[in-house]
PDB file of C-alpha atoms in Angstrom:
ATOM      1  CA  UNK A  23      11.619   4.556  -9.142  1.00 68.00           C
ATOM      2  CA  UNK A  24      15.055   3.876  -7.858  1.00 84.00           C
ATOM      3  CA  UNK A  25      15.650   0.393  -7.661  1.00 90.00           C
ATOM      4  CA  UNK A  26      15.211  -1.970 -10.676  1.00 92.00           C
ATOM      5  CA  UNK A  27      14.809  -5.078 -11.083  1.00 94.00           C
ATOM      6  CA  UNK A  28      14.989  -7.871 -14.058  1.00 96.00           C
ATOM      7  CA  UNK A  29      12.603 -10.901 -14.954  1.00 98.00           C
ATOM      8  CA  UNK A  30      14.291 -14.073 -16.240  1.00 98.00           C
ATOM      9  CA  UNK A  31      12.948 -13.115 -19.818  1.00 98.00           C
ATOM     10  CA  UNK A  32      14.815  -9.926 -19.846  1.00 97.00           C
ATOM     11  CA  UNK A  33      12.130  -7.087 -18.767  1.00 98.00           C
ATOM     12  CA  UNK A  34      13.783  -4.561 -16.630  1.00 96.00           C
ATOM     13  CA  UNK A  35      11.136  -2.821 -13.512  1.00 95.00           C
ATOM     14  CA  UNK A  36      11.540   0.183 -11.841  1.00 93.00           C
ATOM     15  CA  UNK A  37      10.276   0.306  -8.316  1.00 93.00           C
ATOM     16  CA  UNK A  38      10.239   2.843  -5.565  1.00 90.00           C
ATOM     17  CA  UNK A  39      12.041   1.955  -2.389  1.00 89.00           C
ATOM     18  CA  UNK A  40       9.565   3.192  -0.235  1.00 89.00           C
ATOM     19  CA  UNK A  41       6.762   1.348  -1.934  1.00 89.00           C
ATOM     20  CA  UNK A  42       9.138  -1.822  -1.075  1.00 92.00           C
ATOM     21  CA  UNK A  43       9.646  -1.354   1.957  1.00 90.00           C
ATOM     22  CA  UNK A  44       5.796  -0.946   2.478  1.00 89.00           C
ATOM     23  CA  UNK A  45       4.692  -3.806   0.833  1.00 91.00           C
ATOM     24  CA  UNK A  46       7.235  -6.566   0.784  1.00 92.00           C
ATOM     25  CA  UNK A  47       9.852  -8.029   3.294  1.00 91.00           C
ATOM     26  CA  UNK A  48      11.743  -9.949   0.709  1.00 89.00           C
ATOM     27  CA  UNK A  49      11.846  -7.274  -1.947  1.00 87.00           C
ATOM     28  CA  UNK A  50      12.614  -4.065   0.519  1.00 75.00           C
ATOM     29  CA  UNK A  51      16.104  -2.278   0.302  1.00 68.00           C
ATOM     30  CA  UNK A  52      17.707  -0.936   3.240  1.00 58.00           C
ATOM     31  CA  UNK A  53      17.853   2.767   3.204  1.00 57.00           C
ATOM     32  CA  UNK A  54      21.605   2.810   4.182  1.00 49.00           C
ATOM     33  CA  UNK A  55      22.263   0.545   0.815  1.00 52.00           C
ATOM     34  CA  UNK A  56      23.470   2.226  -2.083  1.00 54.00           C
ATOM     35  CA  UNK A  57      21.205   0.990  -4.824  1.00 58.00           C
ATOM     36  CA  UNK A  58      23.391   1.200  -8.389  1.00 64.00           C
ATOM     37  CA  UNK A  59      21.769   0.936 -12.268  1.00 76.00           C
ATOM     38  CA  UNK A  60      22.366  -2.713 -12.206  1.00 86.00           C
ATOM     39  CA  UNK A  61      19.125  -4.409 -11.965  1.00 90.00           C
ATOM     40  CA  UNK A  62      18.360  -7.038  -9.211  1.00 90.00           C
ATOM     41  CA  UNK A  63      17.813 -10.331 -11.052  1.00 94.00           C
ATOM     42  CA  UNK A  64      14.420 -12.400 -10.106  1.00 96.00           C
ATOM     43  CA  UNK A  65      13.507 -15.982 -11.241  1.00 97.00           C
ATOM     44  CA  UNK A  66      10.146 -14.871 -12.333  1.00 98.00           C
ATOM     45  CA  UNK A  67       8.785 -14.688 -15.918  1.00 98.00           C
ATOM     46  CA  UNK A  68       7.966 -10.713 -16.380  1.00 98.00           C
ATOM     47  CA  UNK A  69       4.093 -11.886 -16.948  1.00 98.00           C
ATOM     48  CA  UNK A  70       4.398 -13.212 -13.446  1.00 98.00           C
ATOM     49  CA  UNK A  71       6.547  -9.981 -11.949  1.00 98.00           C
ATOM     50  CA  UNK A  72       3.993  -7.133 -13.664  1.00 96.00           C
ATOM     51  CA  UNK A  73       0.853  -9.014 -11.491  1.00 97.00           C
ATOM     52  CA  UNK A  74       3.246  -9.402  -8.519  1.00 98.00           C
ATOM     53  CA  UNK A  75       4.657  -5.309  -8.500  1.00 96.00           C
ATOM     54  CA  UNK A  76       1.048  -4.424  -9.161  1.00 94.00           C
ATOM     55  CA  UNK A  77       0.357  -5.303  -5.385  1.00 95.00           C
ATOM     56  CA  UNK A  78       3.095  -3.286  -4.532  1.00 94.00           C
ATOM     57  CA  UNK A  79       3.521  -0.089  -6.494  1.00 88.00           C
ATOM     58  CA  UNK A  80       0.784   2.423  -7.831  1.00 79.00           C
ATOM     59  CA  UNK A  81       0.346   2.928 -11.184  1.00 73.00           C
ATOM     60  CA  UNK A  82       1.740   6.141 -11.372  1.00 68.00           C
ATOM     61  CA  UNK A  83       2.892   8.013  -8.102  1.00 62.00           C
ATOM     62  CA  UNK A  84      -0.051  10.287  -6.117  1.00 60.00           C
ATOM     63  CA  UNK A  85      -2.786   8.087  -7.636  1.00 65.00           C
ATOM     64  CA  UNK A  86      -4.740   5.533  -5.213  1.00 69.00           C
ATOM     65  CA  UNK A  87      -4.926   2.465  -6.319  1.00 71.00           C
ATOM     66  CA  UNK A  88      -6.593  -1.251  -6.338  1.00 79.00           C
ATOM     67  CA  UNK A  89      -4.692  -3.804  -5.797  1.00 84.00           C
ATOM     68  CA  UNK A  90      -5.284  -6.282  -8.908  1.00 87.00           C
ATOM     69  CA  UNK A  91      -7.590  -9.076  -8.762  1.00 92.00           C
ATOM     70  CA  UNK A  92      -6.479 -12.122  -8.706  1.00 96.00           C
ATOM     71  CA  UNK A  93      -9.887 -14.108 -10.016  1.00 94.00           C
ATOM     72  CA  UNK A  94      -9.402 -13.904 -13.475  1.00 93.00           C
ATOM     73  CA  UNK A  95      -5.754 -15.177 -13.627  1.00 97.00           C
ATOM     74  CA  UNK A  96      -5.705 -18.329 -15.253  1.00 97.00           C
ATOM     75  CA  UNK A  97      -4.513 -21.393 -12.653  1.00 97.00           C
ATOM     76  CA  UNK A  98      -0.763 -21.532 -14.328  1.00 97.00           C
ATOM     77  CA  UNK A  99      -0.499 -17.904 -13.642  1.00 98.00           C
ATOM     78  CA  UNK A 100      -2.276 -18.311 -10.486  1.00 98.00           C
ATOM     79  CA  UNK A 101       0.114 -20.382  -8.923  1.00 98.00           C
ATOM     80  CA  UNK A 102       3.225 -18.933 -10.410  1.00 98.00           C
ATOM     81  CA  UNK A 103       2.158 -15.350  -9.231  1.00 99.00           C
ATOM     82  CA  UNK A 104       0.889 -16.722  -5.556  1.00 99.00           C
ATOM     83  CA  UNK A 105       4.375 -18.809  -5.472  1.00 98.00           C
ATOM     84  CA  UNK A 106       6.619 -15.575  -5.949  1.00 98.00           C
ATOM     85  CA  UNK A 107       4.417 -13.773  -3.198  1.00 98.00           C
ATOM     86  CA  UNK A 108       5.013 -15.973  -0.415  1.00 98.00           C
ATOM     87  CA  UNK A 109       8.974 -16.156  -1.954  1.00 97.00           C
ATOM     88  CA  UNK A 110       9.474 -12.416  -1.957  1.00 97.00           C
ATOM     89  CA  UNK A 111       6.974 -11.740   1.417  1.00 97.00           C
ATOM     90  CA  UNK A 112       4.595  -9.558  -0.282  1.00 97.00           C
ATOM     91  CA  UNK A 113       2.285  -9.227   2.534  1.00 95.00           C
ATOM     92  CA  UNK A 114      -1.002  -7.836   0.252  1.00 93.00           C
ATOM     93  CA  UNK A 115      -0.641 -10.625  -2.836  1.00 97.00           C
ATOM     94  CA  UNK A 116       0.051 -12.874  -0.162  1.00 97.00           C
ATOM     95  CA  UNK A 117      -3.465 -12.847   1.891  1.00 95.00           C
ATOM     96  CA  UNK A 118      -5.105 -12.006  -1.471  1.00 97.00           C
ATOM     97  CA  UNK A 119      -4.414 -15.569  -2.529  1.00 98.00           C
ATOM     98  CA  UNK A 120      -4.682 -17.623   0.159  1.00 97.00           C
ATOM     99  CA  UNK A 121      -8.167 -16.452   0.454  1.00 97.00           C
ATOM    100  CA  UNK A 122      -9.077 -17.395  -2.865  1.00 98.00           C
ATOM    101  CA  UNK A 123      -7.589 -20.332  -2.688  1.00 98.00           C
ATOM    102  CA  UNK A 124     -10.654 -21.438  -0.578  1.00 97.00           C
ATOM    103  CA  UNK A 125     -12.708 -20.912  -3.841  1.00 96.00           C
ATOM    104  CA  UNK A 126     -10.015 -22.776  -5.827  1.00 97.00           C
ATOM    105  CA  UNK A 127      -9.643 -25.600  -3.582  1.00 97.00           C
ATOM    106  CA  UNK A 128     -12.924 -27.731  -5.425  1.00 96.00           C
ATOM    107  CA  UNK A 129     -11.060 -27.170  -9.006  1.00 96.00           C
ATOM    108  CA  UNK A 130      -7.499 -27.260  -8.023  1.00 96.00           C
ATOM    109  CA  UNK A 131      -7.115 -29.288  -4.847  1.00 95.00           C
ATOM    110  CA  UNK A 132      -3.294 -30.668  -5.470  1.00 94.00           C
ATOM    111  CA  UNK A 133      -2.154 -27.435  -6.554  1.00 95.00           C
ATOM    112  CA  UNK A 134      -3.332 -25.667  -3.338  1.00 97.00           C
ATOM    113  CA  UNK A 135      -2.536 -28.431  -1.469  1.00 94.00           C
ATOM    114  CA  UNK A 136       1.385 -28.118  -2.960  1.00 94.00           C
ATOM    115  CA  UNK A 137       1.368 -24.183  -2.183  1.00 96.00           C
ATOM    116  CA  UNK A 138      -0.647 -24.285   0.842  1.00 95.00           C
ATOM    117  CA  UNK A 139       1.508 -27.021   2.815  1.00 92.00           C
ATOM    118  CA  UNK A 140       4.610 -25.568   1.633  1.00 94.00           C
ATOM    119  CA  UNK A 141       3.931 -21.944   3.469  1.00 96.00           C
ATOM    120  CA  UNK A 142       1.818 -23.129   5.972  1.00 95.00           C
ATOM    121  CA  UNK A 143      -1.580 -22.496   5.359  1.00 97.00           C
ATOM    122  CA  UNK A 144      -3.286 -25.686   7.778  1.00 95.00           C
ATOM    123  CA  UNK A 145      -6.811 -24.938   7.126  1.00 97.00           C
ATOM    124  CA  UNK A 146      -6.124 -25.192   3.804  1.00 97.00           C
ATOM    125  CA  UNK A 147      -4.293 -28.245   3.657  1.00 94.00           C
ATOM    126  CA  UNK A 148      -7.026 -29.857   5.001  1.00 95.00           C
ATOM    127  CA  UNK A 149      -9.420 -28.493   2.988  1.00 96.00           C
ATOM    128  CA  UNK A 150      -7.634 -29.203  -0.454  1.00 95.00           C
ATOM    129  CA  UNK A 151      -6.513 -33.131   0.738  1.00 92.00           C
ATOM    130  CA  UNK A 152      -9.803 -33.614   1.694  1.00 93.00           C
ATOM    131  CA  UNK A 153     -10.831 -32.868  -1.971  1.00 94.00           C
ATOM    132  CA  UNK A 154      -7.818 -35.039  -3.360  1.00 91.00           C
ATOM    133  CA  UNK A 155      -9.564 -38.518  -2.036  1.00 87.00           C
ATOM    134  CA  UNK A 156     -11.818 -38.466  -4.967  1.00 87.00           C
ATOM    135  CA  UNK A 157      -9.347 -38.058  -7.666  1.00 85.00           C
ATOM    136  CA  UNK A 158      -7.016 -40.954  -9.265  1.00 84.00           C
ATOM    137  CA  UNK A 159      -4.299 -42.050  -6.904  1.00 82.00           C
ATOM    138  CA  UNK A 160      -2.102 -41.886  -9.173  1.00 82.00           C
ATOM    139  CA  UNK A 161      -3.147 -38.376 -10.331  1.00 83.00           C
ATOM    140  CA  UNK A 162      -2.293 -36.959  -6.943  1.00 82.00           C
ATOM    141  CA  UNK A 163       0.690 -38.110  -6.020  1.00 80.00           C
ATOM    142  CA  UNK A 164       1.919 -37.476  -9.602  1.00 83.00           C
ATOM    143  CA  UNK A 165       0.824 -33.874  -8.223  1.00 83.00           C
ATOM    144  CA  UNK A 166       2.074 -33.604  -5.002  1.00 84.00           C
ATOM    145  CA  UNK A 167       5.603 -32.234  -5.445  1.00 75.00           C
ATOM    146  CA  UNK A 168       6.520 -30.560  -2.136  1.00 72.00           C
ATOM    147  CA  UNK A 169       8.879 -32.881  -0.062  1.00 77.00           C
ATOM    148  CA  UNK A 170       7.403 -35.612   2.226  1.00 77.00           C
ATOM    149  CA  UNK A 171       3.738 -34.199   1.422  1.00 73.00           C
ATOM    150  CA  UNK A 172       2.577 -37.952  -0.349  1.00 73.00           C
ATOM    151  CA  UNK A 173       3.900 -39.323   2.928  1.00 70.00           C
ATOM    152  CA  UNK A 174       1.321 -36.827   4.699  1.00 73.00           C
ATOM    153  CA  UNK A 175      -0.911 -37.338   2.543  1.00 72.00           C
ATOM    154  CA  UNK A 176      -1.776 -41.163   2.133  1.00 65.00           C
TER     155      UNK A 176
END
């Protein structure tokens, strides 16, 4: 692992370029960049960044791997983990979650209607504010944080 990186709680991870460079578009290093022993700082909790790297880097090197599934997570962690995907481009978390987001959608229809308008997921949209016409008004736009989404909404 030679490039590190450190969660907003203080957790420091090591990650392989290459495996960056594979996986992610907003994570990846440059080859021609000189990588030094500071760590990159992230935003992320280090419960959200060990699901997130898990998508990215093998357990330990020459193993295969599963990616990590994402069904269990609870809907906080959900979100926070499926948020940071489509932040740092990580192209397997990020198709991993939009799809279950169609089996979220009955449970948790503001909250994939937030993530799913904000990176552009249209059939999903649809499908989670169709969903949101049953709940309280005021419950859902109370919800609905992304910018002029209520507007698109009512």
């Amino acid at each position: 692992a030679d490039v590190l990186f450190q969660s907003s709680d203080g957790p420091i991870f090591k990650i392989c370029r290459r495996h960056l460079q594979s996986a992610s578009a907003g994570l990846a290093v440059s080859d021609h960049l000189v990588v030094d022993d500071e760590p990159v700082y992230l935003q992320e909790t280090s419960e959200v960044l060990e699901v997130l790297f898990q998508f990215i880097q093998p357990p330990a090197e020459g193993k295969r791997f599963r990616q990590p599934s994402v069904r269990d997570l609870e809907p906080r962690m959900f979100f926070a983990v499926a948020e940071a995907a489509e932040k740092y481009i990580v192209y397997g978390a990020m198709n991993t979650f939009s799809t279950h987001m169609y089996q979220m959608v009955d449970k948790y229809p503001v909250e994939v209607l937030n993530h799913c308008e904000r990176h552009g997921y249209p059939d999903l949209v649809d499908a989670a504010a169709s969903k949101t016409i049953s709940k309280p008004l005021a419950a859902v736009v109370d919800g609905l944080w992304h910018p002029g989404l209520i507007i698109r909404w009512v």
